[in-house]
mmCIF file of C-alpha atoms in Angstrom:
data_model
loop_
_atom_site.group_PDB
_atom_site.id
_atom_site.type_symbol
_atom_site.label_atom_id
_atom_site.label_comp_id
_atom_site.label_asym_id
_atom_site.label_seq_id
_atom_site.Cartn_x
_atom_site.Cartn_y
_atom_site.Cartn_z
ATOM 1 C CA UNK A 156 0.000 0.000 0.000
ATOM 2 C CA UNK A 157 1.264 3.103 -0.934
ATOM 3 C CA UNK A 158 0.144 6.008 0.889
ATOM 4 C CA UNK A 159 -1.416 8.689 -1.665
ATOM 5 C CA UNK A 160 -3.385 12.317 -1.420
ATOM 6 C CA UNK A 161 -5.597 14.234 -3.427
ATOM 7 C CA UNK A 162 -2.913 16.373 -5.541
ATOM 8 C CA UNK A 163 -6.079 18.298 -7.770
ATOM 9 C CA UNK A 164 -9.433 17.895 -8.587
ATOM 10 C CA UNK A 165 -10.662 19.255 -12.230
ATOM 11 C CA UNK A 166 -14.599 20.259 -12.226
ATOM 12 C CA UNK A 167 -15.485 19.642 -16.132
ATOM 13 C CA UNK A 168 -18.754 21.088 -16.903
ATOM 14 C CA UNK A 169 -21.534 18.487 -17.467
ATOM 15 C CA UNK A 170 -22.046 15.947 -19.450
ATOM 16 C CA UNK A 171 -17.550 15.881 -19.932
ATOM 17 C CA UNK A 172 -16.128 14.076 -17.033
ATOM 18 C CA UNK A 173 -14.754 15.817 -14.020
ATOM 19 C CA UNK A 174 -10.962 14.228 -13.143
ATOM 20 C CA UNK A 175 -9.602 13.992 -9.407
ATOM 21 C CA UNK A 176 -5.629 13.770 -9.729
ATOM 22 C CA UNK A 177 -4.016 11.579 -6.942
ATOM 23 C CA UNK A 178 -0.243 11.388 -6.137
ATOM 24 C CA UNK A 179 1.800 9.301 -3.913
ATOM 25 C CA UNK A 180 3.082 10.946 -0.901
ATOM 26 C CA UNK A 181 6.794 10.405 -0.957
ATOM 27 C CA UNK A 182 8.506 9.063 1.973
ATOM 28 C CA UNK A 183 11.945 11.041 1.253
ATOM 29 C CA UNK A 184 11.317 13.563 -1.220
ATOM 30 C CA UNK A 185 14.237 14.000 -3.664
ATOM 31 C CA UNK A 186 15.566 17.455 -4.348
ATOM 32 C CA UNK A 187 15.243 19.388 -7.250
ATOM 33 C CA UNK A 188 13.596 18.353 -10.578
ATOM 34 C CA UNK A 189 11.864 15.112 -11.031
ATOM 35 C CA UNK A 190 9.428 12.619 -12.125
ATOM 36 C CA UNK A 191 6.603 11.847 -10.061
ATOM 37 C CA UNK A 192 3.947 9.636 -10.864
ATOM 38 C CA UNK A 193 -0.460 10.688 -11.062
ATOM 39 C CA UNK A 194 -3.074 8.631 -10.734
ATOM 40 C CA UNK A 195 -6.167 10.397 -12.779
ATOM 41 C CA UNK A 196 -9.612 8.620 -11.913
ATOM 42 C CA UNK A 197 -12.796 9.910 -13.925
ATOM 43 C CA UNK A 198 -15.654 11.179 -12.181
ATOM 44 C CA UNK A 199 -18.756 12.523 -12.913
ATOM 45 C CA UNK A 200 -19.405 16.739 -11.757
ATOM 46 C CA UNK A 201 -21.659 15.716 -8.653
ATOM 47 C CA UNK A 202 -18.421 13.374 -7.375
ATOM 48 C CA UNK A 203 -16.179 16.169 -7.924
ATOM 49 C CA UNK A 204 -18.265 18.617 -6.391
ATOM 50 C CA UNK A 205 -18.639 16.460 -2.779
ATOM 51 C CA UNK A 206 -14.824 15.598 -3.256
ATOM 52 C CA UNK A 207 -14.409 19.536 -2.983
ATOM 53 C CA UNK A 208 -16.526 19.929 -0.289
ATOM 54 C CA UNK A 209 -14.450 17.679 1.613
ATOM 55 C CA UNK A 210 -10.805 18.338 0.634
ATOM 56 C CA UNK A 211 -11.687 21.920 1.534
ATOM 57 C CA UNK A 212 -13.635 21.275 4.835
ATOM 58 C CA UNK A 213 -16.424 23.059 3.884
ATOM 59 C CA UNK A 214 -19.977 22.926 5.820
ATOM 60 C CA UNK A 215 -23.149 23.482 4.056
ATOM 61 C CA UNK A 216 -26.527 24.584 5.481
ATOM 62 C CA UNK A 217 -27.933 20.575 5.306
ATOM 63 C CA UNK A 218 -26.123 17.593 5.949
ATOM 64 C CA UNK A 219 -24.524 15.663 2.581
ATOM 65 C CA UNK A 220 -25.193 12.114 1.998
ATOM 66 C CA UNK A 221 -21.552 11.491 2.991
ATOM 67 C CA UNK A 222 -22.353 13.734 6.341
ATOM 68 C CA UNK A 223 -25.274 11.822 6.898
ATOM 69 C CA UNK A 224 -23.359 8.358 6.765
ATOM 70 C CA UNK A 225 -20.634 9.828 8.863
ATOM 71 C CA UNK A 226 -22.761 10.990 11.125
ATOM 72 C CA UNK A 227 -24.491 7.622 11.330
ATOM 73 C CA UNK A 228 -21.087 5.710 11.702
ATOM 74 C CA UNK A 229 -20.201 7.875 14.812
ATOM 75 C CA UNK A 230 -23.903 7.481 15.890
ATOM 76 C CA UNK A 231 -22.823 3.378 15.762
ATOM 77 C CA UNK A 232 -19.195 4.205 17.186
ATOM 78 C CA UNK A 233 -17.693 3.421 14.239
ATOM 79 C CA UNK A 234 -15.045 5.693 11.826
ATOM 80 C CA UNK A 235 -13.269 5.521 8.596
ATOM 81 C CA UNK A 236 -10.236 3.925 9.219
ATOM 82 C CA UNK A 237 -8.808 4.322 5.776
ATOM 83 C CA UNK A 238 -9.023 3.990 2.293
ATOM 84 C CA UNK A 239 -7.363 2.218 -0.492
ATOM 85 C CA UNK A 240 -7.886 2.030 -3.965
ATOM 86 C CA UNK A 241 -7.410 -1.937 -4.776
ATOM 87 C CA UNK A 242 -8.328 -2.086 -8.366
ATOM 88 C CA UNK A 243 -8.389 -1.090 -11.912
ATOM 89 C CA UNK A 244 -9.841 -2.283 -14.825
ATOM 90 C CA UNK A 245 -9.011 -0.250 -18.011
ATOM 91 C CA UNK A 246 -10.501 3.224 -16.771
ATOM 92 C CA UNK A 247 -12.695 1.695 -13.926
ATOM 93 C CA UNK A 248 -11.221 2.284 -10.220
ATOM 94 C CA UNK A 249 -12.161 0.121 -7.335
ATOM 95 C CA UNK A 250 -11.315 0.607 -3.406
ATOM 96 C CA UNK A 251 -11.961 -0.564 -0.265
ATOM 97 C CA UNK A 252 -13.315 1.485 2.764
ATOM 98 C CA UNK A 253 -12.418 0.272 5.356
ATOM 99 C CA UNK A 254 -14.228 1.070 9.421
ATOM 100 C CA UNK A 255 -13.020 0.672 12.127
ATOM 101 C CA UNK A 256 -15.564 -0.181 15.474
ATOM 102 C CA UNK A 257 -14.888 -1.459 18.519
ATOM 103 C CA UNK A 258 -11.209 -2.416 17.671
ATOM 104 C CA UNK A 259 -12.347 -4.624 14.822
ATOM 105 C CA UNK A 260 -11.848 -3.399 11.273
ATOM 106 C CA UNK A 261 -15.165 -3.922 8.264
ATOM 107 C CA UNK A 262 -14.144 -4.009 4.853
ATOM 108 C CA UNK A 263 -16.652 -2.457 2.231
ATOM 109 C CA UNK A 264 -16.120 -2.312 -1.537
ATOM 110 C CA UNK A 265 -17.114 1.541 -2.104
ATOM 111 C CA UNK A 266 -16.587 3.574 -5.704
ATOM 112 C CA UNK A 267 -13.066 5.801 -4.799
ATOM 113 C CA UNK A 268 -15.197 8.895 -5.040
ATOM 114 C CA UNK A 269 -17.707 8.435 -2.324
ATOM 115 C CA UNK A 270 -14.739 6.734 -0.443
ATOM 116 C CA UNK A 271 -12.587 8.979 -0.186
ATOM 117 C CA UNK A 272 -14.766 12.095 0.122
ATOM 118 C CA UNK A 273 -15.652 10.343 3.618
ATOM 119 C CA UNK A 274 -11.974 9.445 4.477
ATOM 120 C CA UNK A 275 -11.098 13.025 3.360
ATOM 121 C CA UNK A 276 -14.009 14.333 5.142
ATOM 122 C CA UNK A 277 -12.675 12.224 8.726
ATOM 123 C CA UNK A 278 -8.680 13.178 7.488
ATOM 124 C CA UNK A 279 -8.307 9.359 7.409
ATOM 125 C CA UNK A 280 -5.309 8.133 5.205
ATOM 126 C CA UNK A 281 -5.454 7.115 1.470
ATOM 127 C CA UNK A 282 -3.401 4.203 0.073
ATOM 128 C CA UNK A 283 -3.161 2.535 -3.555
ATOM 129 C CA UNK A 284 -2.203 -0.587 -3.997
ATOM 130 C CA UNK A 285 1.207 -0.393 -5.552
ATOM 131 C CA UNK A 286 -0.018 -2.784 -8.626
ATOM 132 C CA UNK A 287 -2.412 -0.059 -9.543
ATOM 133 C CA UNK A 288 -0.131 2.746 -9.193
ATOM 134 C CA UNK A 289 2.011 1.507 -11.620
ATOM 135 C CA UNK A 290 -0.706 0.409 -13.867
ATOM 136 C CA UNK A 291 -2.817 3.335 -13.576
ATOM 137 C CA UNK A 292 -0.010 6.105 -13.041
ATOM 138 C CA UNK A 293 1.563 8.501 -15.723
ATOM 139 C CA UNK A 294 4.911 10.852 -14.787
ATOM 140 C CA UNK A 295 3.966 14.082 -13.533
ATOM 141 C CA UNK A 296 7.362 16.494 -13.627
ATOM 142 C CA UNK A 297 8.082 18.071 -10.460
ATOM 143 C CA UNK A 298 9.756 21.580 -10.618
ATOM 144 C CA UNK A 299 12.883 22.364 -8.235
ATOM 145 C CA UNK A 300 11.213 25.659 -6.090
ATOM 146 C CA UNK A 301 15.167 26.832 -5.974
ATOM 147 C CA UNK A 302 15.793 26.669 -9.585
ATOM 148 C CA UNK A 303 12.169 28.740 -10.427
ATOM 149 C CA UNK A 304 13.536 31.568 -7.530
ATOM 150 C CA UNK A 305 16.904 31.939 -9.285
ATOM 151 C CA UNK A 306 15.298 31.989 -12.468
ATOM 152 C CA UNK A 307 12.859 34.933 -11.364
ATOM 153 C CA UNK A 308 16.017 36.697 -9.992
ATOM 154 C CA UNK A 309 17.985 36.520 -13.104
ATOM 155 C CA UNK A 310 14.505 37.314 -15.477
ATOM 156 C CA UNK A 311 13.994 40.652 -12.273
ATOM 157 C CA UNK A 312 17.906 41.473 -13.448
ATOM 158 C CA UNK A 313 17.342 41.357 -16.963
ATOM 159 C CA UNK A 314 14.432 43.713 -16.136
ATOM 160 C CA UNK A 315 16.262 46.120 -14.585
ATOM 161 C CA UNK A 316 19.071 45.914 -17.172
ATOM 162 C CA UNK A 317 16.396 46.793 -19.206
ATOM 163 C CA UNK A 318 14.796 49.986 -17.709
ATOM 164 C CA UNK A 319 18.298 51.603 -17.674
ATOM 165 C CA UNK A 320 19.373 50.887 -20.595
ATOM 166 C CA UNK A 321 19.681 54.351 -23.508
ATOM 167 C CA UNK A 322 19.734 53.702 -27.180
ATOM 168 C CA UNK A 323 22.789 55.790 -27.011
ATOM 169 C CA UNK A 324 24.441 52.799 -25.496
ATOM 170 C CA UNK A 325 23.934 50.616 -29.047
ATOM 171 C CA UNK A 326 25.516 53.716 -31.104
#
């Protein structure tokens, strides 16, 4: 199991497909440039929408669907343990939520969507099954902060060079 987060989530406008990007958290992130791997799933607006809602934290007026389970769970002393995405099958994602009550875990095939806007909603941890990852993953390239800052100062010298500069000094 590889842990994993929610790196983005695109809201296409209906009837395209909305697409929630996950990424592998990395245990000892490498500086400077790289290649990390995404995990696009394909979801439909309403998905994305209550994904949003819960990487965000945000309350509405009237309890969600996924509020009303999680309140229910509690209600039962139960909680979302974790999540992890098990499965894939061409563009079809599968995943496991899994409870935990009374110190004994349940298992419960769930689509990724509603299971992990409830593990997101509980900040319970998301995992992929490594399998997946690398079946299911494409390289994402990762940008070195330090090299973008130098680059900013040299392009903010270049501007300066600029504003001072006379066409007298190309005579």
């Amino acid at each position: 199991m590889v842990p994993i987060a929610v790196q983005k989530i695109i809201i296409g406008s209906a009837p395209g497909p909305s697409i929630l990007v996950l990424q592998p958290i990395e245990e000892s992130p490498v500086p400077g440039p790289g290649i990390s791997r995404i995990v696009p799933i394909m979801v439909g607006a309403a998905e994305a929408a209550q994904l949003h809602l819960a990487v965000t934290h945000t309350k509405v007026a009237r309890p969600t669907t996924h509020d009303l389970l999680l309140d229910a769970l509690t209600n039962l002393d139960a909680s979302v343990n974790h999540v992890l995405i098990d499965k894939v099958k061409g563009s079809l994602f599968f995943a496991k939520l899994t409870l935990s009550q009374h110190g004994r875990l349940i298992e419960l095939d769930a689509r990724p969507s509603d299971a992990l806007s409830l593990a997101l909603r509980e900040d319970a941890p998301l995992y992929i099954n490594e399998d997946v990852l690398e079946r299911a993953s494409y390289p994402y390239i990762v940008r070195n902060p330090i090299e973008d800052e130098s680059a900013e100062l040299e392009l903010e010298e270049f501007r300066s060079f600029l504003e001072d500069l006379d066409p007298k000094d190309f005579s």
